Amino acid sequence: MNPEGILLNIQKHVSLNEEEKAHLDTLFAIESFAKQHTILEQGRLCRKLFYVEKGSLRAFNGNQYGKESTIMFAIKDWWITDMYAFTNQTKALLSIETLEHCLLRSISFDVLEHLLLTMPKMERLFRILFQKAYVREQLRVLDNISLSTEERYLQFLSKYPQIAKKVTQKQIASYLGVTPEFLSSVKRK
Amino acid sequence: MNPEGILLNIQKHVSLNEEEKAHLDTLFAIESFAKQHTILEQGRLCRKLFYVEKGSLRAFNGNQYGKESTIMFAIKDWWITDMYAFTNQTKALLSIETLEHCLLRSISFDVLEHLLLTMPKMERLFRILFQKAYVREQLRVLDNISLSTEERYLQFLSKYPQIAKKVTQKQIASYLGVTPEFLSSVKRK
DNA sequence: AGGGTTTCTTAAACTATCTTAATCGTTCGT
DNA sequence: ACGAACGATTAAGATAGTTTAAGAAACCCT
């Protein structure tokens, strides 16, 4: 068992005994993907929730004209899926692609549902994770409706410096909701 | 016990026996507020989570120039607080005001923490609620970064028709992140 | 290392949105 | 019922952001 990975991270929120650790370790499959691989494609059923042990990914929505909007990036120790489609087990609104070689742990919807019903500690874990995720998204909404593009760009850099190092300007622009050309002109100043 | 209120709503997500219902009923205080009352003021400590039994509210952030950005509205059966400040027990980023006379149920941070630790069903309840809230905010972020003001306005009307009836244009504009003047010109078309 | 591909930058013309200010209608307190 | 405050609308001029296009720079791939 890798003491640097998912189990250690889970224990930041709930305590686990050896038996529980062993059990959880069997439930999260190990998956390895090459750079630029699409692990979820918009329109397909979203069956899995992923935890990032290594690498980085991007979740985005593409509209009918080919414009992409980046909903989130994920790096080491983040969870990622199309949570809307995963929760409702419907067609994905998002595509998720690896930005580099990735080592992920995955759990299917059914296995997770069963785990939540049988292990209260996991309800607690995900309650905490979703609570934090909700707060994070709400703060992002506030940024989106109250700040200028320049302010949002600087906020992104200071909030996620590790991500900023790994992704392109174009991807940052699509996360901020502006064109790459305009982001470039904002930076020029 | 009011069978139309919070207990009935909780039971949409988890089952409760009579004893549990009675217990929960004692934990959520009943609070009544007049129209236009500020139940949380930006900068103050955020101590309570509220459930709306009756009435409607608005949570917003005001910047140093007096510009307000509406983060959320809440009507019957919604939960509301400044979740960032509540979670971290720090100064509120948001103010919350009643838009009409309100009947609320409230629970303090400490009582809720204890409840979550002692009643696994409540961890499950809030896991489900936060998961839905996360998805909702993420979809709003997607709207914000990918849609035009007109599209976001129409989306708001169709998604929250009950809210649209109760709030002013100015408040809708501050929820969409545009000026009331511009929203007015968008509608004119 | 070279050729093709993608990203980044710049600029000009165009569109979306804001600011300010004036007018009008509605609400609220006394 | 009255005037004062507030909300909604309109319009003109200013700023923010997009589109298109082109060249320069960085990144692959073999």
Coordinates of C-alpha atoms (C1' of nucleotides) in Angstrom, one line a residue:
Chain A
M1 CA 0.0 0.0 0.0
N2 CA 1.3 3.4 -1.0
P3 CA 1.5 5.6 2.1
E4 CA 1.7 8.7 0.1
G5 CA -1.6 8.2 -1.8
I6 CA -5.3 8.0 -1.4
L7 CA -5.3 6.3 2.0
L8 CA -3.1 8.8 3.6
N9 CA -5.3 11.5 2.2
I10 CA -8.5 10.0 3.4
Q11 CA -6.9 9.8 6.9
K12 CA -6.6 13.6 6.9
H13 CA -10.4 13.7 7.4
V14 CA -11.3 10.4 9.1
S15 CA -9.3 7.8 11.0
L16 CA -8.9 4.3 9.6
N17 CA -7.7 1.1 11.2
E18 CA -5.6 -1.4 9.3
E19 CA -8.5 -3.5 8.3
E20 CA -10.4 -0.5 6.9
K21 CA -7.3 0.6 5.0
A22 CA -6.8 -2.8 3.4
H23 CA -10.5 -2.9 2.5
L24 CA -10.5 0.5 0.9
D25 CA -7.3 -0.2 -0.9
T26 CA -9.1 -3.1 -2.7
L27 CA -12.1 -0.9 -3.7
F28 CA -10.1 1.8 -5.5
A29 CA -8.8 0.4 -8.7
I30 CA -5.4 1.6 -10.0
E31 CA -5.5 3.1 -13.5
S32 CA -2.6 4.5 -15.5
F33 CA -3.1 6.8 -18.5
A34 CA -0.8 8.3 -21.0
K35 CA -0.6 12.1 -21.6
Q36 CA -3.5 13.5 -23.7
H37 CA -5.8 10.6 -23.0
T38 CA -9.6 11.3 -22.7
I39 CA -10.8 9.4 -19.6
L40 CA -14.3 10.7 -19.9
E41 CA -16.0 11.9 -23.1
Q42 CA -18.8 14.4 -23.1
G43 CA -22.1 12.6 -23.9
R44 CA -21.0 9.2 -22.6
L45 CA -22.2 7.8 -19.3
C46 CA -20.0 8.8 -16.4
R47 CA -19.4 5.7 -14.3
K48 CA -16.4 6.5 -12.2
L49 CA -15.0 8.9 -9.6
F50 CA -11.2 9.4 -9.8
Y51 CA -8.5 10.3 -7.3
V52 CA -5.3 11.7 -8.6
E53 CA -2.2 10.0 -7.2
K54 CA 0.1 11.4 -9.9
G55 CA -0.2 13.7 -12.9
S56 CA -2.8 16.3 -13.8
L57 CA -6.1 16.5 -15.7
R58 CA -8.6 19.0 -17.1
A59 CA -12.4 18.8 -17.1
F60 CA -14.1 20.9 -19.8
N61 CA -17.3 21.4 -21.7
G62 CA -17.3 21.9 -25.4
N63 CA -20.2 23.8 -27.0
Q64 CA -21.6 23.2 -30.5
Y65 CA -19.2 25.7 -32.1
G66 CA -16.1 24.0 -30.6
K67 CA -15.6 26.5 -27.8
E68 CA -14.2 24.9 -24.7
S69 CA -14.9 26.0 -21.1
T70 CA -12.7 24.5 -18.4
I71 CA -14.6 23.7 -15.3
M72 CA -11.7 22.4 -13.3
F73 CA -8.1 21.2 -13.2
A74 CA -7.0 18.4 -11.0
I75 CA -3.5 17.6 -9.7
K76 CA -2.1 15.2 -7.1
D77 CA -4.6 14.5 -4.3
W78 CA -7.6 16.0 -6.0
W79 CA -10.8 14.1 -6.8
I80 CA -12.3 14.5 -10.3
T81 CA -15.3 13.4 -12.3
D82 CA -18.3 15.0 -14.0
M83 CA -20.1 15.1 -10.6
Y84 CA -23.4 16.1 -12.2
A85 CA -23.4 13.1 -14.5
F86 CA -21.9 10.8 -12.0
T87 CA -24.5 11.7 -9.3
N88 CA -27.4 11.2 -11.7
Q89 CA -25.7 8.5 -13.8
T90 CA -26.5 10.4 -17.0
K91 CA -24.7 11.6 -20.0
A92 CA -21.6 13.6 -19.2
L93 CA -21.6 17.3 -19.8
L94 CA -17.9 17.3 -19.5
S95 CA -14.9 15.7 -21.1
I96 CA -11.9 14.9 -18.9
E97 CA -8.5 14.5 -20.3
T98 CA -5.0 13.9 -18.9
L99 CA -2.5 16.7 -19.3
E100 CA 0.4 14.4 -18.6
H101 CA 0.9 10.8 -17.6
C102 CA -1.5 10.0 -14.8
L103 CA -1.8 7.5 -12.0
L104 CA -5.3 7.4 -10.8
R105 CA -7.5 5.5 -8.3
S106 CA -11.0 4.9 -9.5
I107 CA -14.3 3.8 -7.9
S108 CA -17.5 3.0 -9.7
F109 CA -20.8 4.6 -8.9
D110 CA -22.3 1.3 -7.6
V111 CA -19.3 0.4 -5.4
L112 CA -19.2 3.9 -4.0
E113 CA -23.0 3.8 -3.2
H114 CA -22.5 0.5 -1.4
L115 CA -19.5 1.8 0.4
L116 CA -21.4 4.9 1.6
L117 CA -24.3 2.8 2.9
T118 CA -22.0 0.3 4.8
M119 CA -19.3 2.5 6.1
P120 CA -20.4 5.7 7.9
K121 CA -16.9 7.0 8.0
M122 CA -17.1 7.3 4.2
E123 CA -20.3 9.3 4.4
R124 CA -18.4 11.6 6.8
L125 CA -15.4 11.8 4.4
F126 CA -17.5 12.7 1.4
R127 CA -19.7 15.0 3.4
I128 CA -16.5 16.9 4.3
L129 CA -15.1 16.8 0.8
F130 CA -18.4 17.9 -0.8
Q131 CA -18.8 20.7 1.7
K132 CA -15.3 22.0 0.8
A133 CA -16.0 21.6 -2.9
Y134 CA -19.3 23.5 -2.5
V135 CA -17.5 26.4 -0.7
R136 CA -14.8 26.4 -3.4
E137 CA -17.3 26.6 -6.2
Q138 CA -19.3 29.2 -4.5
L139 CA -16.2 31.4 -4.0
R140 CA -15.5 30.9 -7.7
V141 CA -19.0 32.1 -8.6
L142 CA -18.4 35.1 -6.5
D143 CA -15.1 35.8 -8.3
N144 CA -16.8 35.4 -11.6
I145 CA -19.6 37.8 -11.0
S146 CA -17.7 40.4 -9.0
L147 CA -14.1 40.6 -10.2
S148 CA -12.4 41.9 -13.4
T149 CA -10.6 39.4 -15.7
E150 CA -7.3 40.7 -14.4
E151 CA -8.3 40.2 -10.8
R152 CA -9.5 36.7 -11.6
Y153 CA -6.3 35.9 -13.4
L154 CA -4.1 37.0 -10.5
Q155 CA -6.4 35.2 -8.0
F156 CA -6.0 32.0 -10.1
L157 CA -2.2 32.3 -10.1
S158 CA -2.0 32.9 -6.4
K159 CA -4.6 30.2 -5.5
Y160 CA -3.3 27.5 -7.8
P161 CA 0.4 28.2 -8.5
Q162 CA 1.1 24.5 -9.1
I163 CA -1.6 24.3 -11.7
A164 CA -0.6 27.5 -13.4
K165 CA 2.8 26.0 -14.0
K166 CA 1.4 23.0 -15.8
V167 CA -1.3 24.4 -18.1
T168 CA -1.3 26.6 -21.1
Q169 CA -2.5 30.1 -21.4
K170 CA -5.3 28.9 -23.6
Q171 CA -6.5 26.6 -20.9
I172 CA -6.3 29.2 -18.2
A173 CA -8.3 31.6 -20.5
S174 CA -11.0 28.9 -20.9
Y175 CA -11.1 28.5 -17.1
L176 CA -11.5 32.2 -16.6
G177 CA -14.1 32.4 -19.4
V178 CA -12.3 34.8 -21.7
T179 CA -10.4 34.3 -25.0
P180 CA -6.7 33.6 -25.1
E181 CA -6.2 36.8 -27.1
F182 CA -7.8 38.8 -24.4
L183 CA -5.9 37.1 -21.6
S184 CA -2.7 37.8 -23.4
S185 CA -3.6 41.5 -23.6
V186 CA -4.5 41.6 -19.9
K187 CA -1.1 40.1 -19.1
R188 CA 0.7 42.6 -21.3
K189 CA -0.1 45.5 -19.0
Chain B
M1 CA -44.3 19.2 14.9
N2 CA -45.0 20.7 11.5
P3 CA -45.3 17.9 9.0
E4 CA -44.7 20.3 6.1
G5 CA -41.4 21.6 7.3
I6 CA -37.8 20.6 7.9
L7 CA -38.5 17.1 9.2
L8 CA -40.5 16.1 6.2
N9 CA -37.8 17.6 4.0
I10 CA -35.0 15.7 5.7
Q11 CA -37.0 12.5 5.2
K12 CA -36.8 12.9 1.5
H13 CA -33.2 11.9 1.9
V14 CA -32.9 9.7 5.0
S15 CA -35.5 7.8 7.0
L16 CA -36.3 8.9 10.6
N17 CA -38.1 7.1 13.4
E18 CA -40.4 9.0 15.8
E19 CA -37.7 9.4 18.4
E20 CA -35.2 10.8 15.9
K21 CA -37.8 13.2 14.6
A22 CA -38.5 14.5 18.1
H23 CA -34.8 14.8 18.8
L24 CA -34.1 16.8 15.7
D25 CA -37.1 19.0 16.2
T26 CA -35.6 20.1 19.5
L27 CA -32.2 20.9 17.9
F28 CA -33.4 23.2 15.2
A29 CA -34.5 26.5 16.9
I30 CA -37.5 28.3 15.4
E31 CA -36.7 31.9 14.4
S32 CA -39.0 34.5 12.9
F33 CA -37.8 37.6 11.1
A34 CA -39.5 40.7 9.6
K35 CA -39.0 41.7 6.0
Q36 CA -35.7 43.4 5.3
H37 CA -34.0 42.0 8.3
T38 CA -30.2 41.2 8.1
I39 CA -29.8 37.9 9.7
L40 CA -26.0 37.8 9.0
E41 CA -23.8 40.8 8.4
Q42 CA -20.6 40.6 6.4
G43 CA -17.6 40.7 8.7
R44 CA -19.4 39.2 11.6
L45 CA -18.9 35.6 12.8
C46 CA -21.2 33.2 11.1
R47 CA -22.6 30.9 13.8
K48 CA -25.7 29.4 12.3
L49 CA -27.0 27.3 9.4
F50 CA -30.7 28.2 8.5
Y51 CA -33.5 26.2 6.9
V52 CA -36.3 28.2 5.3
E53 CA -39.7 27.1 6.4
K54 CA -41.4 30.2 5.0
G55 CA -40.3 33.3 3.2
S56 CA -37.3 34.2 1.1
L57 CA -33.8 35.5 1.6
R58 CA -30.8 36.7 -0.3
A59 CA -27.1 36.2 0.4
F60 CA -24.7 38.8 -1.1
N61 CA -21.2 40.2 -0.9
G62 CA -20.7 43.9 -0.9
N63 CA -17.3 45.3 -2.1
Q64 CA -15.6 48.5 -1.0
Y65 CA -17.4 50.6 -3.5
G66 CA -20.8 49.5 -2.4
K67 CA -21.4 47.1 -5.3
E68 CA -23.3 44.0 -4.3
S69 CA -23.0 40.6 -5.8
T70 CA -25.8 38.1 -5.0
I71 CA -24.4 34.6 -4.3
M72 CA -27.7 33.0 -3.7
F73 CA -31.4 33.3 -3.1
A74 CA -33.2 30.9 -0.7
I75 CA -36.9 30.1 -0.6
K76 CA -39.0 27.5 1.2
D77 CA -37.1 24.3 1.8
W78 CA -33.7 25.7 1.0
W79 CA -30.8 25.8 3.4
I80 CA -28.8 29.0 3.7
T81 CA -25.7 30.4 5.4
D82 CA -22.3 31.8 4.5
M83 CA -21.0 28.3 4.1
Y84 CA -17.4 29.4 3.8
A85 CA -17.5 31.4 7.1
F86 CA -19.7 28.8 8.8
T87 CA -17.4 25.9 7.9
N88 CA -14.3 27.8 9.1
Q89 CA -16.0 29.7 11.8
T90 CA -14.5 32.9 10.5
K91 CA -15.8 36.4 9.5
A92 CA -18.6 36.3 7.0
L93 CA -17.9 37.2 3.4
L94 CA -21.6 37.5 2.9
S95 CA -24.6 39.3 4.3
I96 CA -27.9 37.6 4.4
E97 CA -31.2 39.5 4.5
T98 CA -34.8 38.5 4.4
L99 CA -36.8 39.6 1.4
E100 CA -40.1 39.1 3.2
H101 CA -41.3 37.8 6.6
C102 CA -39.4 34.6 7.2
L103 CA -39.9 31.6 9.4
L104 CA -36.6 29.8 9.8
R105 CA -35.1 26.8 11.6
S106 CA -31.5 27.3 12.8
I107 CA -28.8 25.2 14.1
S108 CA -25.5 26.4 15.6
F109 CA -22.1 25.2 14.4
D110 CA -21.3 23.4 17.6
V111 CA -24.7 21.6 17.8
L112 CA -24.4 20.6 14.2
E113 CA -20.9 19.3 14.6
H114 CA -22.0 17.2 17.6
L115 CA -25.1 16.0 15.6
L116 CA -22.9 14.9 12.7
L117 CA -20.6 13.0 15.0
T118 CA -23.4 11.2 16.9
M119 CA -25.9 10.6 14.2
P120 CA -24.6 8.9 11.0
K121 CA -27.9 9.6 9.2
M122 CA -27.1 13.3 9.5
E123 CA -23.7 12.8 7.9
R124 CA -25.5 11.1 5.1
L125 CA -28.1 13.8 4.8
F126 CA -25.5 16.5 4.6
R127 CA -23.3 14.5 2.3
I128 CA -26.3 14.4 -0.1
L129 CA -27.1 18.0 0.3
F130 CA -23.5 19.2 -0.2
Q131 CA -23.1 17.0 -3.2
K132 CA -26.1 18.5 -4.8
A133 CA -25.0 22.0 -3.8
Y134 CA -21.6 21.4 -5.3
V135 CA -23.1 20.2 -8.6
R136 CA -25.4 23.2 -8.6
E137 CA -22.6 25.7 -8.1
Q138 CA -20.4 23.9 -10.7
L139 CA -23.2 24.2 -13.2
R140 CA -23.5 27.9 -12.4
V141 CA -19.8 28.4 -12.9
L142 CA -20.2 26.7 -16.3
D143 CA -23.0 29.1 -17.2
N144 CA -21.0 32.0 -16.0
I145 CA -18.0 31.2 -18.2
S146 CA -19.8 29.9 -21.2
L147 CA -23.1 31.7 -21.7
S148 CA -24.1 35.2 -22.8
T149 CA -25.9 37.4 -20.3
E150 CA -29.2 36.8 -22.2
E151 CA -28.7 33.1 -22.0
R152 CA -27.9 33.2 -18.3
Y153 CA -31.0 35.4 -17.7
L154 CA -33.3 33.0 -19.5
Q155 CA -31.7 30.0 -17.7
F156 CA -32.3 31.7 -14.4
L157 CA -36.0 32.4 -15.2
S158 CA -36.6 28.8 -16.2
K159 CA -34.6 27.2 -13.4
Y160 CA -35.9 29.4 -10.6
P161 CA -39.3 30.7 -11.7
Q162 CA -40.5 31.0 -8.1
I163 CA -37.5 33.1 -7.1
A164 CA -37.8 35.3 -10.2
K165 CA -41.3 36.3 -9.1
K166 CA -40.1 37.5 -5.7
V167 CA -37.0 39.4 -6.4
T168 CA -36.2 42.7 -8.1
Q169 CA -34.5 43.2 -11.5
K170 CA -31.6 44.8 -9.6
Q171 CA -31.2 41.7 -7.5
I172 CA -31.3 39.4 -10.5
A173 CA -28.7 41.6 -12.2
S174 CA -26.4 41.3 -9.2
Y175 CA -26.9 37.5 -9.3
L176 CA -26.0 37.4 -13.0
G177 CA -23.0 39.7 -12.5
V178 CA -24.2 42.5 -14.7
T179 CA -25.6 46.0 -14.0
P180 CA -29.4 46.5 -13.8
E181 CA -29.2 48.9 -16.7
F182 CA -27.6 46.3 -18.9
L183 CA -30.1 43.6 -17.8
S184 CA -32.9 46.0 -18.7
S185 CA -31.4 46.5 -22.2
V186 CA -31.0 42.7 -22.6
K187 CA -34.7 42.2 -21.8
R188 CA -35.8 45.0 -24.2
K189 CA -34.9 42.9 -27.2
Chain C
dA1 C1' 17.9 18.6 -36.4
dG2 C1' 13.8 19.8 -39.5
dG3 C1' 9.1 20.4 -40.6
dG4 C1' 4.6 20.5 -39.1
dT5 C1' 1.5 21.8 -35.5
dT6 C1' 0.0 24.3 -31.7
dT7 C1' 0.4 28.2 -28.7
dC8 C1' 1.3 33.1 -27.8
dT9 C1' 1.3 37.8 -29.1
dT10 C1' -0.3 42.0 -31.5
dA11 C1' -3.5 44.9 -33.8
dA12 C1' -7.7 46.6 -35.9
dA13 C1' -12.5 46.5 -36.2
dC14 C1' -16.5 45.1 -34.0
dT15 C1' -19.8 43.9 -30.1
dA16 C1' -20.9 43.6 -25.2
dT17 C1' -21.1 45.8 -21.1
dC18 C1' -20.4 49.7 -17.9
dT19 C1' -21.0 54.5 -16.4
dT20 C1' -23.5 58.4 -15.8
dA21 C1' -27.5 60.9 -15.9
dA22 C1' -32.2 61.9 -16.7
dT23 C1' -37.1 60.4 -16.5
dC24 C1' -40.8 57.8 -14.8
dG25 C1' -43.3 54.6 -12.0
dT26 C1' -43.9 52.3 -7.5
dT27 C1' -43.4 51.6 -2.8
dC28 C1' -43.1 53.1 2.0
dG29 C1' -43.3 55.8 5.9
dT30 C1' -45.7 59.4 8.4
Chain D
dA1 C1' -52.9 60.8 0.8
dC2 C1' -48.2 62.9 0.3
dG3 C1' -43.7 63.4 -0.5
dA4 C1' -39.3 60.9 -0.3
dA5 C1' -36.8 57.0 -1.5
dC6 C1' -36.1 53.3 -4.5
dG7 C1' -36.5 50.5 -8.7
dA8 C1' -36.9 50.3 -13.8
dT9 C1' -36.0 52.2 -18.3
dT10 C1' -33.6 54.8 -21.8
dA11 C1' -29.7 56.8 -24.0
dA12 C1' -24.9 58.6 -24.9
dG13 C1' -20.3 58.0 -24.4
dA14 C1' -16.5 55.2 -22.4
dT15 C1' -14.3 50.7 -21.4
dA16 C1' -13.9 45.6 -21.7
dG17 C1' -13.9 41.7 -24.4
dT18 C1' -14.3 39.2 -29.1
dT19 C1' -13.2 38.2 -33.8
dT20 C1' -10.2 37.7 -37.3
dA21 C1' -5.8 37.6 -39.2
dA22 C1' -1.0 37.4 -39.2
dG23 C1' 3.7 36.6 -37.6
dA24 C1' 6.7 34.8 -33.9
dA25 C1' 7.7 31.4 -30.5
dA26 C1' 7.4 26.9 -28.4
dC27 C1' 6.4 22.1 -28.9
dC28 C1' 6.1 17.7 -31.0
dC29 C1' 7.3 13.8 -34.0
dT30 C1' 10.2 11.0 -36.5

